[in-house]
PDB file of C-alpha atoms in Angstrom:
ATOM      1  CA  UNK O  86       0.000   0.000   0.000  1.00  0.00           C
ATOM      2  CA  UNK O  87       2.772   2.434   1.008  1.00  0.00           C
ATOM      3  CA  UNK O  88       4.865   1.504  -2.056  1.00  0.00           C
ATOM      4  CA  UNK O  89       1.921   2.070  -4.371  1.00  0.00           C
ATOM      5  CA  UNK O  90       1.316   5.504  -2.833  1.00  0.00           C
ATOM      6  CA  UNK O  91       5.007   6.384  -3.207  1.00  0.00           C
ATOM      7  CA  UNK O  92       4.956   5.248  -6.846  1.00  0.00           C
ATOM      8  CA  UNK O  93       1.855   7.341  -7.586  1.00  0.00           C
ATOM      9  CA  UNK O  94       3.476  10.361  -5.934  1.00  0.00           C
ATOM     10  CA  UNK O  95       6.641   9.839  -7.976  1.00  0.00           C
ATOM     11  CA  UNK O  96       4.744   9.588 -11.243  1.00  0.00           C
ATOM     12  CA  UNK O  97       2.575  12.646 -10.522  1.00  0.00           C
ATOM     13  CA  UNK O  98       3.084  15.693 -12.770  1.00  0.00           C
ATOM     14  CA  UNK O  99       5.534  18.290 -11.529  1.00  0.00           C
ATOM     15  CA  UNK O 100       2.856  20.947 -11.086  1.00  0.00           C
ATOM     16  CA  UNK O 101       0.697  18.589  -9.034  1.00  0.00           C
ATOM     17  CA  UNK O 102       3.509  17.864  -6.575  1.00  0.00           C
ATOM     18  CA  UNK O 103       3.966  21.567  -5.876  1.00  0.00           C
ATOM     19  CA  UNK O 104       0.215  22.102  -5.704  1.00  0.00           C
ATOM     20  CA  UNK O 105      -0.089  19.322  -3.132  1.00  0.00           C
ATOM     21  CA  UNK O 106       2.665  20.944  -1.065  1.00  0.00           C
ATOM     22  CA  UNK O 107       1.019  24.377  -1.085  1.00  0.00           C
ATOM     23  CA  UNK O 108      -2.660  23.340  -1.027  1.00  0.00           C
ATOM     24  CA  UNK O 109      -3.276  23.917   2.727  1.00  0.00           C
ATOM     25  CA  UNK O 110      -2.109  27.527   2.386  1.00  0.00           C
ATOM     26  CA  UNK O 111      -3.880  27.945  -0.967  1.00  0.00           C
ATOM     27  CA  UNK O 112      -7.252  26.966   0.500  1.00  0.00           C
ATOM     28  CA  UNK O 113      -6.772  29.160   3.578  1.00  0.00           C
ATOM     29  CA  UNK O 114      -6.176  32.160   1.302  1.00  0.00           C
ATOM     30  CA  UNK O 115      -9.635  31.946  -0.285  1.00  0.00           C
ATOM     31  CA  UNK O 116     -11.779  33.372   2.573  1.00  0.00           C
ATOM     32  CA  UNK O 117      -9.112  35.866   3.693  1.00  0.00           C
ATOM     33  CA  UNK O 118      -8.450  36.942   0.095  1.00  0.00           C
ATOM     34  CA  UNK O 119     -12.166  37.492  -0.516  1.00  0.00           C
ATOM     35  CA  UNK O 120     -12.416  39.694   2.590  1.00  0.00           C
ATOM     36  CA  UNK O 121      -9.302  41.617   1.553  1.00  0.00           C
ATOM     37  CA  UNK O 122     -10.672  42.197  -1.958  1.00  0.00           C
ATOM     38  CA  UNK O 123     -13.974  43.503  -0.555  1.00  0.00           C
ATOM     39  CA  UNK O 124     -12.152  45.864   1.797  1.00  0.00           C
ATOM     40  CA  UNK O 125      -9.847  47.106  -0.971  1.00  0.00           C
ATOM     41  CA  UNK O 126     -12.879  47.891  -3.138  1.00  0.00           C
ATOM     42  CA  UNK O 127     -14.506  49.781  -0.263  1.00  0.00           C
ATOM     43  CA  UNK O 128     -11.287  51.833   0.052  1.00  0.00           C
ATOM     44  CA  UNK O 129     -11.444  52.941  -3.588  1.00  0.00           C
ATOM     45  CA  UNK O 130      -9.519  50.215  -5.435  1.00  0.00           C
ATOM     46  CA  UNK O 131     -11.022  48.966  -8.694  1.00  0.00           C
ATOM     47  CA  UNK O 132     -10.397  45.515 -10.178  1.00  0.00           C
ATOM     48  CA  UNK O 133      -7.178  46.506 -11.950  1.00  0.00           C
ATOM     49  CA  UNK O 134      -5.614  48.315  -9.003  1.00  0.00           C
ATOM     50  CA  UNK O 135      -6.611  45.378  -6.784  1.00  0.00           C
ATOM     51  CA  UNK O 136      -4.786  43.085  -9.219  1.00  0.00           C
ATOM     52  CA  UNK O 137      -1.680  45.269  -9.117  1.00  0.00           C
ATOM     53  CA  UNK O 138      -1.553  45.578  -5.323  1.00  0.00           C
ATOM     54  CA  UNK O 139      -2.154  41.818  -4.929  1.00  0.00           C
ATOM     55  CA  UNK O 140       0.848  40.992  -7.102  1.00  0.00           C
ATOM     56  CA  UNK O 141       3.183  43.809  -6.080  1.00  0.00           C
ATOM     57  CA  UNK O 142       2.383  43.697  -2.345  1.00  0.00           C
ATOM     58  CA  UNK O 143       2.015  39.968  -1.693  1.00  0.00           C
ATOM     59  CA  UNK O 144       1.205  40.318   1.990  1.00  0.00           C
ATOM     60  CA  UNK O 145      -2.248  40.009   3.505  1.00  0.00           C
ATOM     61  CA  UNK O 146      -1.338  42.127   6.521  1.00  0.00           C
ATOM     62  CA  UNK O 147       0.094  44.884   4.295  1.00  0.00           C
ATOM     63  CA  UNK O 148      -2.953  44.933   2.013  1.00  0.00           C
ATOM     64  CA  UNK O 149      -5.377  45.069   4.927  1.00  0.00           C
ATOM     65  CA  UNK O 150      -3.262  47.866   6.405  1.00  0.00           C
ATOM     66  CA  UNK O 151      -3.281  49.815   3.116  1.00  0.00           C
ATOM     67  CA  UNK O 152      -7.051  49.507   2.803  1.00  0.00           C
ATOM     68  CA  UNK O 153      -7.709  50.497   6.422  1.00  0.00           C
ATOM     69  CA  UNK O 154      -5.347  53.489   6.428  1.00  0.00           C
ATOM     70  CA  UNK O 155      -6.660  54.807   3.107  1.00  0.00           C
ATOM     71  CA  UNK O 156     -10.223  54.374   4.344  1.00  0.00           C
ATOM     72  CA  UNK O 157      -9.384  56.718   7.227  1.00  0.00           C
ATOM     73  CA  UNK O 158      -7.683  59.231   4.864  1.00  0.00           C
ATOM     74  CA  UNK O 159      -4.257  58.609   6.393  1.00  0.00           C
ATOM     75  CA  UNK O 160      -1.343  60.590   4.865  1.00  0.00           C
ATOM     76  CA  UNK O 161       0.603  58.676   2.224  1.00  0.00           C
ATOM     77  CA  UNK O 162       3.805  59.123   4.253  1.00  0.00           C
ATOM     78  CA  UNK O 163       2.202  57.293   7.175  1.00  0.00           C
ATOM     79  CA  UNK O 164       1.071  54.478   4.886  1.00  0.00           C
ATOM     80  CA  UNK O 165       4.553  54.039   3.407  1.00  0.00           C
ATOM     81  CA  UNK O 166       6.335  54.122   6.770  1.00  0.00           C
ATOM     82  CA  UNK O 167       3.883  51.698   8.381  1.00  0.00           C
ATOM     83  CA  UNK O 168       4.328  49.280   5.474  1.00  0.00           C
ATOM     84  CA  UNK O 169       8.095  49.570   5.756  1.00  0.00           C
ATOM     85  CA  UNK O 170       8.141  48.602   9.435  1.00  0.00           C
ATOM     86  CA  UNK O 171       5.492  45.912   8.937  1.00  0.00           C
ATOM     87  CA  UNK O 172       7.364  44.238   6.089  1.00  0.00           C
ATOM     88  CA  UNK O 173      10.824  44.624   7.629  1.00  0.00           C
ATOM     89  CA  UNK O 174      10.437  41.143   9.136  1.00  0.00           C
ATOM     90  CA  UNK O 175      10.959  39.626   5.685  1.00  0.00           C
ATOM     91  CA  UNK O 176      14.627  40.595   5.844  1.00  0.00           C
ATOM     92  CA  UNK O 177      15.008  38.142   8.738  1.00  0.00           C
ATOM     93  CA  UNK O 178      12.825  35.468   7.144  1.00  0.00           C
ATOM     94  CA  UNK O 179      14.712  35.709   3.860  1.00  0.00           C
ATOM     95  CA  UNK O 180      18.093  35.449   5.554  1.00  0.00           C
ATOM     96  CA  UNK O 181      17.122  32.079   7.068  1.00  0.00           C
ATOM     97  CA  UNK O 182      16.308  30.742   3.584  1.00  0.00           C
ATOM     98  CA  UNK O 183      19.405  32.163   1.902  1.00  0.00           C
ATOM     99  CA  UNK O 184      21.488  29.082   2.757  1.00  0.00           C
ATOM    100  CA  UNK O 185      19.190  27.004   0.550  1.00  0.00           C
ATOM    101  CA  UNK O 186      19.530  29.366  -2.431  1.00  0.00           C
ATOM    102  CA  UNK O 187      23.297  29.245  -2.938  1.00  0.00           C
ATOM    103  CA  UNK O 188      24.282  29.304  -6.609  1.00  0.00           C
ATOM    104  CA  UNK O 189      21.062  30.925  -7.807  1.00  0.00           C
ATOM    105  CA  UNK O 190      21.198  33.949 -10.082  1.00  0.00           C
ATOM    106  CA  UNK O 191      20.473  37.466  -8.866  1.00  0.00           C
ATOM    107  CA  UNK O 192      17.310  37.550 -10.986  1.00  0.00           C
ATOM    108  CA  UNK O 193      16.019  34.306  -9.476  1.00  0.00           C
ATOM    109  CA  UNK O 194      16.749  35.542  -5.954  1.00  0.00           C
ATOM    110  CA  UNK O 195      14.977  38.850  -6.633  1.00  0.00           C
ATOM    111  CA  UNK O 196      11.846  37.090  -7.936  1.00  0.00           C
ATOM    112  CA  UNK O 197      11.970  34.638  -5.032  1.00  0.00           C
ATOM    113  CA  UNK O 198      12.206  37.480  -2.493  1.00  0.00           C
ATOM    114  CA  UNK O 199       9.367  39.428  -4.126  1.00  0.00           C
ATOM    115  CA  UNK O 200       7.084  36.365  -4.010  1.00  0.00           C
ATOM    116  CA  UNK O 201       7.760  35.389  -0.388  1.00  0.00           C
ATOM    117  CA  UNK O 202       5.306  35.871   2.456  1.00  0.00           C
ATOM    118  CA  UNK O 203       4.856  34.392   5.928  1.00  0.00           C
ATOM    119  CA  UNK O 204       2.879  31.307   4.905  1.00  0.00           C
ATOM    120  CA  UNK O 205       4.897  30.144   1.907  1.00  0.00           C
ATOM    121  CA  UNK O 206       8.086  30.915   3.860  1.00  0.00           C
ATOM    122  CA  UNK O 207       6.982  28.460   6.543  1.00  0.00           C
ATOM    123  CA  UNK O 208       6.089  25.872   3.896  1.00  0.00           C
ATOM    124  CA  UNK O 209       9.369  26.217   2.031  1.00  0.00           C
ATOM    125  CA  UNK O 210      11.494  26.254   5.173  1.00  0.00           C
ATOM    126  CA  UNK O 211       9.859  23.042   6.341  1.00  0.00           C
ATOM    127  CA  UNK O 212      10.292  21.399   2.933  1.00  0.00           C
ATOM    128  CA  UNK O 213      13.931  22.463   2.638  1.00  0.00           C
ATOM    129  CA  UNK O 214      14.606  21.131   6.144  1.00  0.00           C
ATOM    130  CA  UNK O 215      12.887  17.772   5.732  1.00  0.00           C
ATOM    131  CA  UNK O 216      13.053  16.942   2.009  1.00  0.00           C
ATOM    132  CA  UNK O 217      16.518  16.703   0.441  1.00  0.00           C
ATOM    133  CA  UNK O 218      14.990  16.559  -3.057  1.00  0.00           C
ATOM    134  CA  UNK O 219      13.199  19.880  -2.626  1.00  0.00           C
ATOM    135  CA  UNK O 220      14.888  22.461  -4.876  1.00  0.00           C
ATOM    136  CA  UNK O 221      14.839  26.283  -5.082  1.00  0.00           C
ATOM    137  CA  UNK O 222      12.772  25.905  -8.247  1.00  0.00           C
ATOM    138  CA  UNK O 223      10.184  23.905  -6.287  1.00  0.00           C
ATOM    139  CA  UNK O 224      10.125  26.611  -3.623  1.00  0.00           C
ATOM    140  CA  UNK O 225       9.593  29.337  -6.223  1.00  0.00           C
ATOM    141  CA  UNK O 226       6.719  27.386  -7.755  1.00  0.00           C
ATOM    142  CA  UNK O 227       5.142  27.022  -4.300  1.00  0.00           C
ATOM    143  CA  UNK O 228       5.382  30.793  -3.888  1.00  0.00           C
ATOM    144  CA  UNK O 229       3.783  31.441  -7.277  1.00  0.00           C
ATOM    145  CA  UNK O 230       0.983  28.945  -6.633  1.00  0.00           C
ATOM    146  CA  UNK O 231       0.073  30.662  -3.364  1.00  0.00           C
ATOM    147  CA  UNK O 232       0.328  34.040  -5.126  1.00  0.00           C
ATOM    148  CA  UNK O 233      -2.114  32.831  -7.790  1.00  0.00           C
ATOM    149  CA  UNK O 234      -4.700  31.715  -5.223  1.00  0.00           C
ATOM    150  CA  UNK O 235      -4.324  34.956  -3.263  1.00  0.00           C
ATOM    151  CA  UNK O 236      -4.619  37.191  -6.330  1.00  0.00           C
ATOM    152  CA  UNK O 237      -7.673  35.392  -7.729  1.00  0.00           C
ATOM    153  CA  UNK O 238      -9.355  35.532  -4.305  1.00  0.00           C
ATOM    154  CA  UNK O 239      -8.658  39.275  -4.117  1.00  0.00           C
ATOM    155  CA  UNK O 240     -10.119  39.828  -7.581  1.00  0.00           C
ATOM    156  CA  UNK O 241     -13.254  37.822  -6.797  1.00  0.00           C
ATOM    157  CA  UNK O 242     -13.629  39.757  -3.537  1.00  0.00           C
ATOM    158  CA  UNK O 243     -13.321  43.048  -5.446  1.00  0.00           C
ATOM    159  CA  UNK O 244     -16.033  41.946  -7.882  1.00  0.00           C
ATOM    160  CA  UNK O 245     -18.289  40.876  -4.994  1.00  0.00           C
ATOM    161  CA  UNK O 246     -17.737  44.251  -3.327  1.00  0.00           C
ATOM    162  CA  UNK O 247     -18.691  46.088  -6.528  1.00  0.00           C
ATOM    163  CA  UNK O 248     -21.826  44.006  -7.130  1.00  0.00           C
ATOM    164  CA  UNK O 249     -23.261  43.613  -3.625  1.00  0.00           C
ATOM    165  CA  UNK O 250     -23.707  46.116  -0.826  1.00  0.00           C
ATOM    166  CA  UNK O 251     -21.968  44.487   2.166  1.00  0.00           C
ATOM    167  CA  UNK O 252     -21.754  45.702   5.747  1.00  0.00           C
ATOM    168  CA  UNK O 253     -17.988  46.136   6.166  1.00  0.00           C
ATOM    169  CA  UNK O 254     -17.971  46.218   9.967  1.00  0.00           C
ATOM    170  CA  UNK O 255     -16.855  42.589  10.254  1.00  0.00           C
ATOM    171  CA  UNK O 256     -14.392  42.989   7.369  1.00  0.00           C
ATOM    172  CA  UNK O 257     -12.652  45.892   9.122  1.00  0.00           C
ATOM    173  CA  UNK O 258     -12.307  43.667  12.191  1.00  0.00           C
ATOM    174  CA  UNK O 259     -10.354  41.181  10.052  1.00  0.00           C
ATOM    175  CA  UNK O 260      -7.302  43.460  10.229  1.00  0.00           C
ATOM    176  CA  UNK O 261      -7.494  43.573  14.021  1.00  0.00           C
ATOM    177  CA  UNK O 262      -7.880  39.791  14.182  1.00  0.00           C
ATOM    178  CA  UNK O 263      -4.938  39.306  11.799  1.00  0.00           C
ATOM    179  CA  UNK O 264      -2.555  41.411  13.874  1.00  0.00           C
ATOM    180  CA  UNK O 265      -3.746  39.860  17.134  1.00  0.00           C
ATOM    181  CA  UNK O 266      -2.885  36.474  15.617  1.00  0.00           C
ATOM    182  CA  UNK O 267       0.567  37.738  14.598  1.00  0.00           C
ATOM    183  CA  UNK O 268       1.151  39.046  18.140  1.00  0.00           C
ATOM    184  CA  UNK O 269       0.094  35.747  19.717  1.00  0.00           C
ATOM    185  CA  UNK O 270       2.352  33.752  17.383  1.00  0.00           C
ATOM    186  CA  UNK O 271       5.353  35.952  18.252  1.00  0.00           C
ATOM    187  CA  UNK O 272       4.754  36.047  22.022  1.00  0.00           C
ATOM    188  CA  UNK O 273       7.497  33.578  22.877  1.00  0.00           C
ATOM    189  CA  UNK O 274       8.591  35.045  26.210  1.00  0.00           C
ATOM    190  CA  UNK O 275       7.470  37.455  28.908  1.00  0.00           C
ATOM    191  CA  UNK O 276       9.514  40.371  27.589  1.00  0.00           C
ATOM    192  CA  UNK O 277       7.781  40.292  24.192  1.00  0.00           C
ATOM    193  CA  UNK O 278       4.366  40.310  25.876  1.00  0.00           C
ATOM    194  CA  UNK O 279       5.328  43.362  27.979  1.00  0.00           C
ATOM    195  CA  UNK O 280       6.629  45.206  24.897  1.00  0.00           C
ATOM    196  CA  UNK O 281       3.397  44.387  23.010  1.00  0.00           C
ATOM    197  CA  UNK O 282       1.329  45.906  25.823  1.00  0.00           C
ATOM    198  CA  UNK O 283       3.666  48.902  26.004  1.00  0.00           C
ATOM    199  CA  UNK O 284       3.399  49.468  22.239  1.00  0.00           C
ATOM    200  CA  UNK O 285      -0.395  49.557  22.552  1.00  0.00           C
ATOM    201  CA  UNK O 286      -0.246  52.330  25.160  1.00  0.00           C
ATOM    202  CA  UNK O 287       2.387  54.191  23.129  1.00  0.00           C
ATOM    203  CA  UNK O 288       0.241  53.960  19.987  1.00  0.00           C
ATOM    204  CA  UNK O 289      -2.737  55.500  21.805  1.00  0.00           C
ATOM    205  CA  UNK O 290      -0.535  58.209  23.373  1.00  0.00           C
ATOM    206  CA  UNK O 291       1.214  59.265  20.155  1.00  0.00           C
ATOM    207  CA  UNK O 292      -1.981  59.174  18.070  1.00  0.00           C
ATOM    208  CA  UNK O 293      -3.628  61.547  20.555  1.00  0.00           C
ATOM    209  CA  UNK O 294      -0.475  63.695  20.591  1.00  0.00           C
ATOM    210  CA  UNK O 295      -0.059  63.883  16.799  1.00  0.00           C
ATOM    211  CA  UNK O 296      -3.804  63.595  15.995  1.00  0.00           C
ATOM    212  CA  UNK O 297      -2.934  61.410  12.996  1.00  0.00           C
ATOM    213  CA  UNK O 298      -1.887  57.858  12.090  1.00  0.00           C
ATOM    214  CA  UNK O 299       1.722  59.089  12.090  1.00  0.00           C
ATOM    215  CA  UNK O 300       1.533  58.310  15.816  1.00  0.00           C
ATOM    216  CA  UNK O 301       1.464  54.614  14.895  1.00  0.00           C
ATOM    217  CA  UNK O 302       4.798  54.989  13.118  1.00  0.00           C
ATOM    218  CA  UNK O 303       6.355  56.838  16.052  1.00  0.00           C
ATOM    219  CA  UNK O 304       5.046  54.291  18.578  1.00  0.00           C
ATOM    220  CA  UNK O 305       6.381  51.429  16.448  1.00  0.00           C
ATOM    221  CA  UNK O 306       9.884  52.916  16.352  1.00  0.00           C
ATOM    222  CA  UNK O 307       9.898  53.785  20.073  1.00  0.00           C
ATOM    223  CA  UNK O 308       8.555  50.385  21.185  1.00  0.00           C
ATOM    224  CA  UNK O 309      11.047  48.561  18.951  1.00  0.00           C
ATOM    225  CA  UNK O 310      13.953  50.607  20.319  1.00  0.00           C
ATOM    226  CA  UNK O 311      12.864  50.023  23.933  1.00  0.00           C
ATOM    227  CA  UNK O 312      12.405  46.297  23.315  1.00  0.00           C
ATOM    228  CA  UNK O 313      15.807  45.961  21.633  1.00  0.00           C
ATOM    229  CA  UNK O 314      17.590  47.931  24.380  1.00  0.00           C
ATOM    230  CA  UNK O 315      15.938  46.041  27.234  1.00  0.00           C
ATOM    231  CA  UNK O 316      16.559  42.639  25.654  1.00  0.00           C
ATOM    232  CA  UNK O 317      20.223  43.450  24.930  1.00  0.00           C
ATOM    233  CA  UNK O 318      20.708  44.655  28.519  1.00  0.00           C
ATOM    234  CA  UNK O 319      19.107  41.544  30.025  1.00  0.00           C
ATOM    235  CA  UNK O 320      21.126  39.221  27.788  1.00  0.00           C
ATOM    236  CA  UNK O 321      24.325  40.986  28.832  1.00  0.00           C
ATOM    237  CA  UNK O 322      23.795  41.021  32.611  1.00  0.00           C
ATOM    238  CA  UNK O 323      21.380  38.141  33.216  1.00  0.00           C
ATOM    239  CA  UNK O 324      21.225  35.737  30.222  1.00  0.00           C
ATOM    240  CA  UNK O 325      19.196  33.184  32.208  1.00  0.00           C
ATOM    241  CA  UNK O 326      16.519  35.685  33.193  1.00  0.00           C
ATOM    242  CA  UNK O 327      12.962  34.400  33.253  1.00  0.00           C
ATOM    243  CA  UNK O 328      11.938  37.281  31.011  1.00  0.00           C
ATOM    244  CA  UNK O 329      13.825  35.623  28.142  1.00  0.00           C
ATOM    245  CA  UNK O 330      12.690  32.078  28.871  1.00  0.00           C
ATOM    246  CA  UNK O 331      11.199  30.706  25.662  1.00  0.00           C
ATOM    247  CA  UNK O 332       7.899  28.912  25.469  1.00  0.00           C
ATOM    248  CA  UNK O 333       8.710  25.453  24.149  1.00  0.00           C
ATOM    249  CA  UNK O 334       7.045  24.511  20.885  1.00  0.00           C
ATOM    250  CA  UNK O 335       5.515  21.099  21.614  1.00  0.00           C
ATOM    251  CA  UNK O 336       5.258  20.388  17.882  1.00  0.00           C
ATOM    252  CA  UNK O 337       9.010  20.760  17.483  1.00  0.00           C
ATOM    253  CA  UNK O 338      10.663  22.534  14.588  1.00  0.00           C
ATOM    254  CA  UNK O 339      12.700  21.832  11.463  1.00  0.00           C
ATOM    255  CA  UNK O 340      16.020  22.294  13.267  1.00  0.00           C
ATOM    256  CA  UNK O 341      14.971  19.856  15.994  1.00  0.00           C
ATOM    257  CA  UNK O 342      13.919  17.323  13.372  1.00  0.00           C
ATOM    258  CA  UNK O 343      17.272  17.568  11.619  1.00  0.00           C
ATOM    259  CA  UNK O 344      19.170  17.118  14.883  1.00  0.00           C
ATOM    260  CA  UNK O 345      17.054  14.090  15.750  1.00  0.00           C
ATOM    261  CA  UNK O 346      17.831  12.488  12.391  1.00  0.00           C
ATOM    262  CA  UNK O 347      21.546  13.073  12.845  1.00  0.00           C
TER     263      UNK O 347
END
């Protein structure tokens, strides 16, 4: 039975193998992409501009942020700066994948970087770590498959938003829910939780002070600087501090799996 399944998997078309690898993320993009497309339409994006932003800004969090800030008439400078700080995490994510892309051309690397987001990064990192036959070309195809599902979902959502009058209250909450999820997933120790709470108070303070969304940018920079300084100080004087104690991932991780195999 197992041999037959392995043989079928081996004989499957190349595109189907990559589709099977990315399918869980592809399917999850459909409802979120529809909501994002509806919100983009409500913020003034037509079908073509929705298509462009879906391809050029392949990040659900960034697109929700763009739509929400534009809906509140935020200054373009605030939008650009908020996107910069939001997407800065990809520099760290990309660096962890760079060891698997040795020997690739600059053009390939540029396309790979432009197509990467949180979900396909996690998929590709896991595949690179556990499957020795997984190649950079496979990873790029996974990225493009997820991009296709996301873009089509955005377009369908934009068409739905233009054809049907929908109460957008719940759609606006999607951005809040998305960032709460990102906070929960990154809350790996007590210090991060404290900095998250502090950043919330700073955001409220600076938005009242500046009377604009530029306060979000200022609070982001200040909270990041405080978090970096405090963490560096604790690591220097008390590396075993409980504030830095990590929450163990019971599911394990790719690095743990590799060490176990060795």
